[in-house]
Short mmCIF file of N, CA and C in Angstrom, two decimals:
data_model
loop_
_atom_site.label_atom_id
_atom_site.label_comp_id
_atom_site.label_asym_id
_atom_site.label_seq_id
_atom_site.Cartn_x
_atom_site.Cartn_y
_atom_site.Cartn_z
N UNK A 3 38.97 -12.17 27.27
CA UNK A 3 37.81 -12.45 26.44
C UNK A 3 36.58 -12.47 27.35
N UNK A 4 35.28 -11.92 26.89
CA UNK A 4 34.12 -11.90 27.65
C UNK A 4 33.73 -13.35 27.66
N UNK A 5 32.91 -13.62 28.93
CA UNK A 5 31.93 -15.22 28.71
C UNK A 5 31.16 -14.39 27.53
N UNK A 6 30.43 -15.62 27.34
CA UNK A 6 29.45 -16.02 26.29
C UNK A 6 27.88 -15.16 26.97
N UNK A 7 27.80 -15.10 28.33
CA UNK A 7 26.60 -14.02 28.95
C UNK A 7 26.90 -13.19 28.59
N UNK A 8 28.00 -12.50 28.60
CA UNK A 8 28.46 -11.09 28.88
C UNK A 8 28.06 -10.62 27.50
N UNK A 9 28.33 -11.54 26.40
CA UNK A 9 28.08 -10.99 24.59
C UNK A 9 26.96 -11.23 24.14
N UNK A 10 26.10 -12.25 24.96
CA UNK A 10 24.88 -12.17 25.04
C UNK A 10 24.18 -10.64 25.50
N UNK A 11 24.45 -10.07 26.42
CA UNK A 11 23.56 -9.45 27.08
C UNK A 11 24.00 -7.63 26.76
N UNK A 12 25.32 -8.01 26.29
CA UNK A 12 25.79 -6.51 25.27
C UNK A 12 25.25 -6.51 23.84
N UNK A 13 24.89 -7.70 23.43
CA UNK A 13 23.92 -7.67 22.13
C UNK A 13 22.56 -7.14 22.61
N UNK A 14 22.10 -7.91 23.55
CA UNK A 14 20.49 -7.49 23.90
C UNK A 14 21.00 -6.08 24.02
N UNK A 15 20.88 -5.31 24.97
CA UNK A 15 21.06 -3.88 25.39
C UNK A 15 21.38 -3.24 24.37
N UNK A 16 22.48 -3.49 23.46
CA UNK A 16 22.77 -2.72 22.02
C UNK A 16 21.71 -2.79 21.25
N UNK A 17 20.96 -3.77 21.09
CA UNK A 17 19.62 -3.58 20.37
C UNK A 17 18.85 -2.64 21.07
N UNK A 18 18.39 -3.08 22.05
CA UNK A 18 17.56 -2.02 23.04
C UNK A 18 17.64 -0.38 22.92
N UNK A 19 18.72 0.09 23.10
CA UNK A 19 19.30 1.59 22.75
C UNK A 19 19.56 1.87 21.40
N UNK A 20 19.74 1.01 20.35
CA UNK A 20 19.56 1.31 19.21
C UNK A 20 18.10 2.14 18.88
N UNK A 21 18.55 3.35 17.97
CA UNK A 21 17.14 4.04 17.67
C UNK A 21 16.71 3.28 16.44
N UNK A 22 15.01 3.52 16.27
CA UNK A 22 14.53 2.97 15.87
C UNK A 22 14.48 3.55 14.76
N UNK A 23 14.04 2.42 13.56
CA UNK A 23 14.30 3.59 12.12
C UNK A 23 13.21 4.46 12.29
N UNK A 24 13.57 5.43 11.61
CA UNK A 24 11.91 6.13 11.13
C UNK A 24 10.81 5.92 10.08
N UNK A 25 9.50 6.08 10.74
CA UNK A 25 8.73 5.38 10.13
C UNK A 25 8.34 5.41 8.59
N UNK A 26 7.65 4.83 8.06
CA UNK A 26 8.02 4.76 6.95
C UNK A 26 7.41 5.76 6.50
N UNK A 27 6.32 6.63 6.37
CA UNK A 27 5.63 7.40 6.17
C UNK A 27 6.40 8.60 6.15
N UNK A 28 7.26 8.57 7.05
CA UNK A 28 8.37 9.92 7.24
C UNK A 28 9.25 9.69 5.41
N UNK A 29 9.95 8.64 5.73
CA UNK A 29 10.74 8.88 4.50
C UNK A 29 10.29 8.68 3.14
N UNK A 30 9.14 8.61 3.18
CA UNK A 30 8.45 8.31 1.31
C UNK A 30 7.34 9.61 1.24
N UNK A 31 7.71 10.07 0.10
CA UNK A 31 6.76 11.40 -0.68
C UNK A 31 5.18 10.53 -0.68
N UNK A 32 4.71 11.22 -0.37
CA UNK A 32 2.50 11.08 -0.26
C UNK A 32 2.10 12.30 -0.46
N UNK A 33 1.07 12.08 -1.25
CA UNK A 33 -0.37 12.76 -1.24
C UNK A 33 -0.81 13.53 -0.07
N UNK A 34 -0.44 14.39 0.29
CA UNK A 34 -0.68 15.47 1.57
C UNK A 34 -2.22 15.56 1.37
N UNK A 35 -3.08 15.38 0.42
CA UNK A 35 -4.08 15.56 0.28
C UNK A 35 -5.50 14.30 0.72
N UNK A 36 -4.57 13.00 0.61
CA UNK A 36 -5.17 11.51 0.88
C UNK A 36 -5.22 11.13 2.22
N UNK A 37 -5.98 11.00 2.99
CA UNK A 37 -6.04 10.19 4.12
C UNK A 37 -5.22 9.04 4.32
N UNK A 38 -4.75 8.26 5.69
CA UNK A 38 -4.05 7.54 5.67
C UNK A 38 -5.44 6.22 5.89
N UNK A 39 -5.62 5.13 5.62
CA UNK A 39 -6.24 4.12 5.80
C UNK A 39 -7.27 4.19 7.16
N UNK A 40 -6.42 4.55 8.20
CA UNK A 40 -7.18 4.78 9.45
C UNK A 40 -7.88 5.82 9.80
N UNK A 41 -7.59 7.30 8.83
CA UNK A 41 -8.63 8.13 9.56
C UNK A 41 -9.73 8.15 7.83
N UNK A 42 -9.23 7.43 6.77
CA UNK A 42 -10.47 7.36 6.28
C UNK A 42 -11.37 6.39 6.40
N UNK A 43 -11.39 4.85 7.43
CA UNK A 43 -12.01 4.46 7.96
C UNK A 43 -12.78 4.80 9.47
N UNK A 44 -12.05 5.70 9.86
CA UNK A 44 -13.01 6.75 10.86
C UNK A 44 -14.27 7.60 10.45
N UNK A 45 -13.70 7.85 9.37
CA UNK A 45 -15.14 8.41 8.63
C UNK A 45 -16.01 7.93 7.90
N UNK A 46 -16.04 6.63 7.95
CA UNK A 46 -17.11 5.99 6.81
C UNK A 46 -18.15 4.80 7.77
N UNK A 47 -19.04 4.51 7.46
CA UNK A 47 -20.36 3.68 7.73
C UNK A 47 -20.26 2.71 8.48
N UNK A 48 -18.49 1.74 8.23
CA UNK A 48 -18.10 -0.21 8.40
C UNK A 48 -17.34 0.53 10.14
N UNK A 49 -16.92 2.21 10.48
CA UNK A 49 -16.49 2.19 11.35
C UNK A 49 -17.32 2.00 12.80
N UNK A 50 -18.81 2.72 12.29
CA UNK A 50 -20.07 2.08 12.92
C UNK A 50 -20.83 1.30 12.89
N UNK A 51 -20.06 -0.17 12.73
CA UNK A 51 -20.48 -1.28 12.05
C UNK A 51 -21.71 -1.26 11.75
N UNK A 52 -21.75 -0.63 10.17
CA UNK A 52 -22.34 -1.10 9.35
C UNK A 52 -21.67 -1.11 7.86
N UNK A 53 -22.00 -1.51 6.58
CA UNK A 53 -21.60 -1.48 5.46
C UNK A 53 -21.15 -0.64 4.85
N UNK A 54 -20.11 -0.17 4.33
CA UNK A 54 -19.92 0.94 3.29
C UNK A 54 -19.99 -0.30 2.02
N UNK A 55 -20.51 0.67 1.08
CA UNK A 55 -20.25 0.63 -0.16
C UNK A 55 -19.95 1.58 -0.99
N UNK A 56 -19.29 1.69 -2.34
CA UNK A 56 -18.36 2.35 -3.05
C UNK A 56 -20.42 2.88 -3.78
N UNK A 57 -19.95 4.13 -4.12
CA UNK A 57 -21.21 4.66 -5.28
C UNK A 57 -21.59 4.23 -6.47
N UNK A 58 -22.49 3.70 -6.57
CA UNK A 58 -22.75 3.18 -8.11
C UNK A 58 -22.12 3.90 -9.28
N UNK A 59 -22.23 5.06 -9.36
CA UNK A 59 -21.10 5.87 -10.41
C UNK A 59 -19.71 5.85 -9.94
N UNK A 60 -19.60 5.94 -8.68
CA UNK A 60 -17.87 5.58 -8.94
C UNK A 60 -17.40 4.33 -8.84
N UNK A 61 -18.20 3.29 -8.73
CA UNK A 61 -18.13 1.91 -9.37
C UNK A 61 -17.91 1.91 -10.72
N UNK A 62 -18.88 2.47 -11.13
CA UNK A 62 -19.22 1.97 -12.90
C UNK A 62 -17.77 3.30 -13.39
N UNK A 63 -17.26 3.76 -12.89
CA UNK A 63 -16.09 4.74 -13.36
C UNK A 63 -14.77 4.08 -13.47
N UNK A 64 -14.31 3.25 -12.21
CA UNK A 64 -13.68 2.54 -12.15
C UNK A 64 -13.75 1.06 -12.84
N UNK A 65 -15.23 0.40 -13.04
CA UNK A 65 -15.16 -0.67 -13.58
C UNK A 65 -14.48 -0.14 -15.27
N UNK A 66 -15.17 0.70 -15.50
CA UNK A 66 -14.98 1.52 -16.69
C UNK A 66 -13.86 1.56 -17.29
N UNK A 67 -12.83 2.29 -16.28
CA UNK A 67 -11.75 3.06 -17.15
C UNK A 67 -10.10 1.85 -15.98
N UNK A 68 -10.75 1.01 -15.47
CA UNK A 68 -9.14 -0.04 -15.34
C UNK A 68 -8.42 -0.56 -16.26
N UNK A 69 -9.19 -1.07 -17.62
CA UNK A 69 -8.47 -1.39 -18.46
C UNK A 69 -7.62 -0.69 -19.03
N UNK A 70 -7.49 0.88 -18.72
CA UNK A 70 -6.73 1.91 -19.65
C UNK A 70 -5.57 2.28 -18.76
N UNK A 71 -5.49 1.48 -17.59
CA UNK A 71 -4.25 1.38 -16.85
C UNK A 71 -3.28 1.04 -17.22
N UNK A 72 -2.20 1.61 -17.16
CA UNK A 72 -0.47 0.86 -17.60
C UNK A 72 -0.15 0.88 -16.40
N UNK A 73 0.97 0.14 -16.05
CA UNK A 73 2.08 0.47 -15.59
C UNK A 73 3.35 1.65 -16.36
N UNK A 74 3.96 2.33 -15.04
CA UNK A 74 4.73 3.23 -15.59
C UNK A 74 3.64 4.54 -14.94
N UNK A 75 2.25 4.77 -15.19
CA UNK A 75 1.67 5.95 -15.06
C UNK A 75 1.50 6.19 -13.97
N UNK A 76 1.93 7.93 -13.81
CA UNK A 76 2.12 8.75 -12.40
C UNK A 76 0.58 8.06 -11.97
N UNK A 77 0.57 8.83 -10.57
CA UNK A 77 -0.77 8.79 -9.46
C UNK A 77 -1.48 10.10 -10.20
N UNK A 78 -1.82 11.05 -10.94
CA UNK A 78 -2.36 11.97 -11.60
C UNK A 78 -3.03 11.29 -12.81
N UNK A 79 -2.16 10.57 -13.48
CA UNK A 79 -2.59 9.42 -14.56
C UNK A 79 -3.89 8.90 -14.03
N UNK A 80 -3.70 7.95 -12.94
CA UNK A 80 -4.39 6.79 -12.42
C UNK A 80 -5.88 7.49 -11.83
N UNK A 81 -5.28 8.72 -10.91
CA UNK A 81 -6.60 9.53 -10.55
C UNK A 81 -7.15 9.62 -11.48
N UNK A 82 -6.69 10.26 -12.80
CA UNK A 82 -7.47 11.09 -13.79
C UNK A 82 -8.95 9.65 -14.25
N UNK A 83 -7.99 8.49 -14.41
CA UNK A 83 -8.86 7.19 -14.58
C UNK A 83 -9.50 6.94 -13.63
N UNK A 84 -9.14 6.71 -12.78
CA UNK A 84 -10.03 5.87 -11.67
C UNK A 84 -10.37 6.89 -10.66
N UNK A 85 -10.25 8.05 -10.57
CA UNK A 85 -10.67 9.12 -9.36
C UNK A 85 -9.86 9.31 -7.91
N UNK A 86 -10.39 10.04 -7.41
CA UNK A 86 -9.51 9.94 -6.02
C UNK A 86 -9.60 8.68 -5.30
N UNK A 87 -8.36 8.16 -4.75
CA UNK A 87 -8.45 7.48 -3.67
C UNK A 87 -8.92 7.41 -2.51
N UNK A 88 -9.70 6.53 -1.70
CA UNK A 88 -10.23 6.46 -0.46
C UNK A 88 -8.82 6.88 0.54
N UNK A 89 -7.70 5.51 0.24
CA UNK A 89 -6.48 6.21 1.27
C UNK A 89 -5.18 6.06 0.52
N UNK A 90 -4.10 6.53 1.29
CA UNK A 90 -2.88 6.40 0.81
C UNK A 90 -2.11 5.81 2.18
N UNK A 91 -1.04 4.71 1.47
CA UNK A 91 -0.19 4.28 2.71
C UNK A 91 0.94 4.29 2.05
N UNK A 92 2.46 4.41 3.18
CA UNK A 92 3.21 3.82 2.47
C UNK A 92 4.09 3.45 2.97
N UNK A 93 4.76 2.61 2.64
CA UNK A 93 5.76 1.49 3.10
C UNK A 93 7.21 1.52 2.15
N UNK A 94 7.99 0.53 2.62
CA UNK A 94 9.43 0.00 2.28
C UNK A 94 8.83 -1.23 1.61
N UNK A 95 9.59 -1.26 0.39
CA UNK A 95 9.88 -2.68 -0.54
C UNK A 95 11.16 -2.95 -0.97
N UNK A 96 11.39 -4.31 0.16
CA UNK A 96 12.32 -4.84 -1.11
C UNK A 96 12.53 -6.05 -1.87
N UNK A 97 12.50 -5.72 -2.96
CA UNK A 97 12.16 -7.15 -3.65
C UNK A 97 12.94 -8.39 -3.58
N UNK A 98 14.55 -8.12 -2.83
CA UNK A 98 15.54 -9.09 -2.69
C UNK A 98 16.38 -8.97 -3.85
N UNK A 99 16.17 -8.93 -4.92
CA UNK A 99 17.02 -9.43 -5.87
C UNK A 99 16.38 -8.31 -7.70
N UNK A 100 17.58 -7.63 -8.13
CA UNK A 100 17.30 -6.59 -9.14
C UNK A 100 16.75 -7.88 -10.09
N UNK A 101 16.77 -6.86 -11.61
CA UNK A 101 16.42 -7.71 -12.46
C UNK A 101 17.56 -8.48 -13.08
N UNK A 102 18.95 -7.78 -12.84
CA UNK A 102 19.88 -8.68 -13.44
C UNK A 102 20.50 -9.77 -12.34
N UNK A 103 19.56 -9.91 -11.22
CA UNK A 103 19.66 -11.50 -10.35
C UNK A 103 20.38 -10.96 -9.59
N UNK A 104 21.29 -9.38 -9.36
CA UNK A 104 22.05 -9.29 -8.51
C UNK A 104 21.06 -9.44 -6.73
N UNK A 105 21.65 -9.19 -5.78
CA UNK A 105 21.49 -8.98 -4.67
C UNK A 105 20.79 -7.54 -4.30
N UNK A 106 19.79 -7.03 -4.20
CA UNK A 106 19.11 -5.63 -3.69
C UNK A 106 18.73 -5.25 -2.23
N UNK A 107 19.56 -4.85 -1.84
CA UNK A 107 19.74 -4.76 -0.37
C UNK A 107 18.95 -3.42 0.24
N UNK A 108 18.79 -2.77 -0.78
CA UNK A 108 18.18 -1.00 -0.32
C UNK A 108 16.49 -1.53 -0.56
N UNK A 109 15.92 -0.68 0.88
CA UNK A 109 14.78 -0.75 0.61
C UNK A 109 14.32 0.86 0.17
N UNK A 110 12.75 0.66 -0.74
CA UNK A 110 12.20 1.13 -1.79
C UNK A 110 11.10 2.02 -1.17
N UNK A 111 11.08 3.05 -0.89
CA UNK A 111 9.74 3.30 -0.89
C UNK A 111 8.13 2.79 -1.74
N UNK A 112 7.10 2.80 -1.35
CA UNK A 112 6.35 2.39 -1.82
C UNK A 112 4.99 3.46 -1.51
N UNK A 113 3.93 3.45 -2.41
CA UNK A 113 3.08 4.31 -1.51
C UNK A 113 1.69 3.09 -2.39
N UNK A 114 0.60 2.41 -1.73
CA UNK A 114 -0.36 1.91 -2.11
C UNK A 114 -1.75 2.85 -1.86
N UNK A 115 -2.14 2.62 -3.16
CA UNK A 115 -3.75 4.23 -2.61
C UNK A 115 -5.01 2.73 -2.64
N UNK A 116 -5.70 2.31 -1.86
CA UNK A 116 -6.78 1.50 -1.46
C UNK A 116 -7.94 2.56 -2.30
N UNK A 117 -9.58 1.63 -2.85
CA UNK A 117 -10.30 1.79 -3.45
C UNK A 117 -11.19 1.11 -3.26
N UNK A 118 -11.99 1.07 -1.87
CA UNK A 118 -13.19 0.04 -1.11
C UNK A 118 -14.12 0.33 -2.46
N UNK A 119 -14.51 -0.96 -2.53
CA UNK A 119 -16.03 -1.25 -2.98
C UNK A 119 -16.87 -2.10 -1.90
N UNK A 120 -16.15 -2.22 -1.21
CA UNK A 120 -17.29 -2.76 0.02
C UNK A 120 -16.56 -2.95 0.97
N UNK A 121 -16.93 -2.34 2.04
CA UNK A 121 -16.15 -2.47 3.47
C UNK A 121 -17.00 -2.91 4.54
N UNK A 122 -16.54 -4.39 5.35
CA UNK A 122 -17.79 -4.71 6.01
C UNK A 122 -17.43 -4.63 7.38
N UNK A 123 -16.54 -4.54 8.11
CA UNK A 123 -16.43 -4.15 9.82
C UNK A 123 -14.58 -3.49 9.99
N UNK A 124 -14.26 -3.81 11.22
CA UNK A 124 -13.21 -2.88 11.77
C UNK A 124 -12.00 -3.25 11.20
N UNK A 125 -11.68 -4.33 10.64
CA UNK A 125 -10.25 -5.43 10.20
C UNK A 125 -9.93 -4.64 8.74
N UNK A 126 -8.97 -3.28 8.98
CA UNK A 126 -8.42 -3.17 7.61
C UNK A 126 -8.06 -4.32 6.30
N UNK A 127 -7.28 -5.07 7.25
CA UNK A 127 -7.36 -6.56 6.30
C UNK A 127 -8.24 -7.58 5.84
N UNK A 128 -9.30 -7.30 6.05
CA UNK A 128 -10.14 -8.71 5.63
C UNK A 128 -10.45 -8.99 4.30
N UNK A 129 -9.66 -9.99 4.58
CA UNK A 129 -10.19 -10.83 3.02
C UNK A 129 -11.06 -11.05 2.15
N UNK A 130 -12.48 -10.45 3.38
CA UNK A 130 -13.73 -11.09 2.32
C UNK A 130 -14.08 -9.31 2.19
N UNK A 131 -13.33 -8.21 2.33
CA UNK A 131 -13.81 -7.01 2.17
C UNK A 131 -13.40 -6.64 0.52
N UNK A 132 -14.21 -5.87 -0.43
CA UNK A 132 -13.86 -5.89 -1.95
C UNK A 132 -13.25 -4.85 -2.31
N UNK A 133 -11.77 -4.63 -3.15
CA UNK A 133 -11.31 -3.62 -2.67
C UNK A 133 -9.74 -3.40 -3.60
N UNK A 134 -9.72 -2.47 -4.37
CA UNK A 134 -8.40 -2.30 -5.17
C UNK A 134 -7.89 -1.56 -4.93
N UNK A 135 -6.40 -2.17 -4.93
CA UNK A 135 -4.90 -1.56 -4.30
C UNK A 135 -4.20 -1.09 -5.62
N UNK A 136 -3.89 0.26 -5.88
CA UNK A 136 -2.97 0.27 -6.42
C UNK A 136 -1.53 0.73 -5.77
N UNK A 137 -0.10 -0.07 -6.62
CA UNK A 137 0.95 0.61 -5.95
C UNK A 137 1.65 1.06 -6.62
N UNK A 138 2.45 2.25 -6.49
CA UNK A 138 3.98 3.02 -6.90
C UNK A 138 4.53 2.97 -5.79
N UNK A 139 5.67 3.01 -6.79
CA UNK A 139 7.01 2.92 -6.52
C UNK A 139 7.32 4.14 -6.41
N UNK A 140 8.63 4.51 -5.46
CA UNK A 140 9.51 5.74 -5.45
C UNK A 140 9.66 6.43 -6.13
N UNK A 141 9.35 6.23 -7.45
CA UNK A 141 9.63 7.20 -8.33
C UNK A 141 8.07 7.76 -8.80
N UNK A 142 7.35 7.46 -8.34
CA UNK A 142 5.77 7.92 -8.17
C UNK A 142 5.10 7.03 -9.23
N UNK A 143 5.65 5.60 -9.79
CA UNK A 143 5.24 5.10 -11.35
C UNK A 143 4.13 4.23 -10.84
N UNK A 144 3.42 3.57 -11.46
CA UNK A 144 3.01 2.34 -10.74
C UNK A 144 3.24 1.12 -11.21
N UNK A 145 3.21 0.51 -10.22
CA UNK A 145 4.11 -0.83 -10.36
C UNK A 145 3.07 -2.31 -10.37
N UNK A 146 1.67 -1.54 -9.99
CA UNK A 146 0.53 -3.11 -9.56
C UNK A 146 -0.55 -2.14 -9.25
N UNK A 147 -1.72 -3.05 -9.95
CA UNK A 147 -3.24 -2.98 -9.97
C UNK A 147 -3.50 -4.26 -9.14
N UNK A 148 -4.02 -3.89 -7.59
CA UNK A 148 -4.53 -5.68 -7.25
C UNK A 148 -5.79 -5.63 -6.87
N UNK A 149 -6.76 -6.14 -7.58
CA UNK A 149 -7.91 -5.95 -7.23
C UNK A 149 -8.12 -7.05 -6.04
N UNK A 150 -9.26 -7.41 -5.08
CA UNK A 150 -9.61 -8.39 -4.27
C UNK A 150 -10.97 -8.43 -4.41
N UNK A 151 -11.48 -9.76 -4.36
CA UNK A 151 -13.27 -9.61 -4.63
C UNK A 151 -13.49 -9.22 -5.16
N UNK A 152 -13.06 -8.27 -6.29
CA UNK A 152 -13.84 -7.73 -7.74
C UNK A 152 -13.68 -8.67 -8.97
N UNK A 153 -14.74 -9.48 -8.83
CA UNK A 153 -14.44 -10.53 -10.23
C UNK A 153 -14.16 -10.00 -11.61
N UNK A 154 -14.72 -8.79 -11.98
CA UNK A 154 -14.57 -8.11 -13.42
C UNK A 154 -13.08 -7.80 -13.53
N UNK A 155 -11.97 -7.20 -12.31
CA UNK A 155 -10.86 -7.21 -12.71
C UNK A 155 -10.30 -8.26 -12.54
N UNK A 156 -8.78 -8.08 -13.17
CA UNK A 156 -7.55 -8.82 -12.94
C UNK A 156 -6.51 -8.01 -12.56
N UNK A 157 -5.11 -9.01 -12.03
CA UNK A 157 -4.09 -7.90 -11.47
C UNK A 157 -3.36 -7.34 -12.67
N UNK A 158 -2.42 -6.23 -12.44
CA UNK A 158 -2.05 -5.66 -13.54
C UNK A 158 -0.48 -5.41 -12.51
N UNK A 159 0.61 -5.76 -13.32
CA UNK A 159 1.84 -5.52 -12.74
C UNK A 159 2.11 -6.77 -11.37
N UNK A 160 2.98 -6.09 -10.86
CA UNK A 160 3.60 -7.09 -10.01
C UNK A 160 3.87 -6.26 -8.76
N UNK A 161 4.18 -6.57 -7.46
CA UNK A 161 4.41 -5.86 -6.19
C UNK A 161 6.32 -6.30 -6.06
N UNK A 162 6.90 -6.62 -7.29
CA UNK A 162 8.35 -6.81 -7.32
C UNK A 162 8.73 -6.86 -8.63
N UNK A 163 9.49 -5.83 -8.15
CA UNK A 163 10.01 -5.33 -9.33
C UNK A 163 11.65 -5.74 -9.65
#
């Protein structure tokens, strides 16, 4: 039997040489046409710190036509309403647990398309930046409207399904 170092340090190393998954972007279908978050913040105003803001008409387009959002509707749907997206990302979801309570162990592709109405410096994440996420699911449906800082909306759907 090995000491207790020895299974220690064949765990470390087995992790170590383990390949890494591939990223997520590799295995989920996108918009070949959408920027990814980072090179469409390379091109806009907040990357030379100063302000972007969203266009008064494609504000008032989007304030406009969110309510006619479902869930269920493709990214063609959602464009057709709300216009092109600033970016597209996408990630693995898993929600933990189906709807009949079983155990969900497979993760989900996901793809979220971002919709700045105001972008104020370099922190993709900031909280106080105003700004709606929508997401689909793998099967291209959508699954959540989340607005941030836009008081006129509310969320629509859920990020678990």
């Amino acid at each position: 039997m090995l000491p207790m170092q020895a299974l220690f340090l064949f765990f470390v190393v087995s992790l170590s040489v383990s390949p890494a998954p591939p990223p997520a972007h590799s295995r989920c279908k996108l918009d070949p046409k959408l920027p990814d978050s980072f090179r469409w913040f390379a091109t806009n105003s907040a990357a030379s710190g100063r302000v972007y803001v969203m266009s008064p008409e494609r504000k008032s387009k989007i304030l406009g036509n969110y309510s006619k959002l479902r869930l269920g509707m493709t990214p063609k749907e959602v464009a057709a309403l709300l216009g092109s997206a600033d970016y597209e990302e996408a990630g693995l979801r898993n929600s933990g647990f189906r709807p009949d309570g079983s155990r969900d162990l497979e993760d989900r592709c996901s793809a979220q398309w971002g919709y700045y109405f105001k972008k104020t410096g370099e922190n993709l994440a900031d909280m106080n930046d105003s700004i709606l996420i929508v997401e689909f699911d793998s099967d291209r449906k959508l699954t959540w409207a989340a607005p941030q800082k836009i008081p006129q909306l509310s969320p629509i759907g859920s990020p678990i399904r």
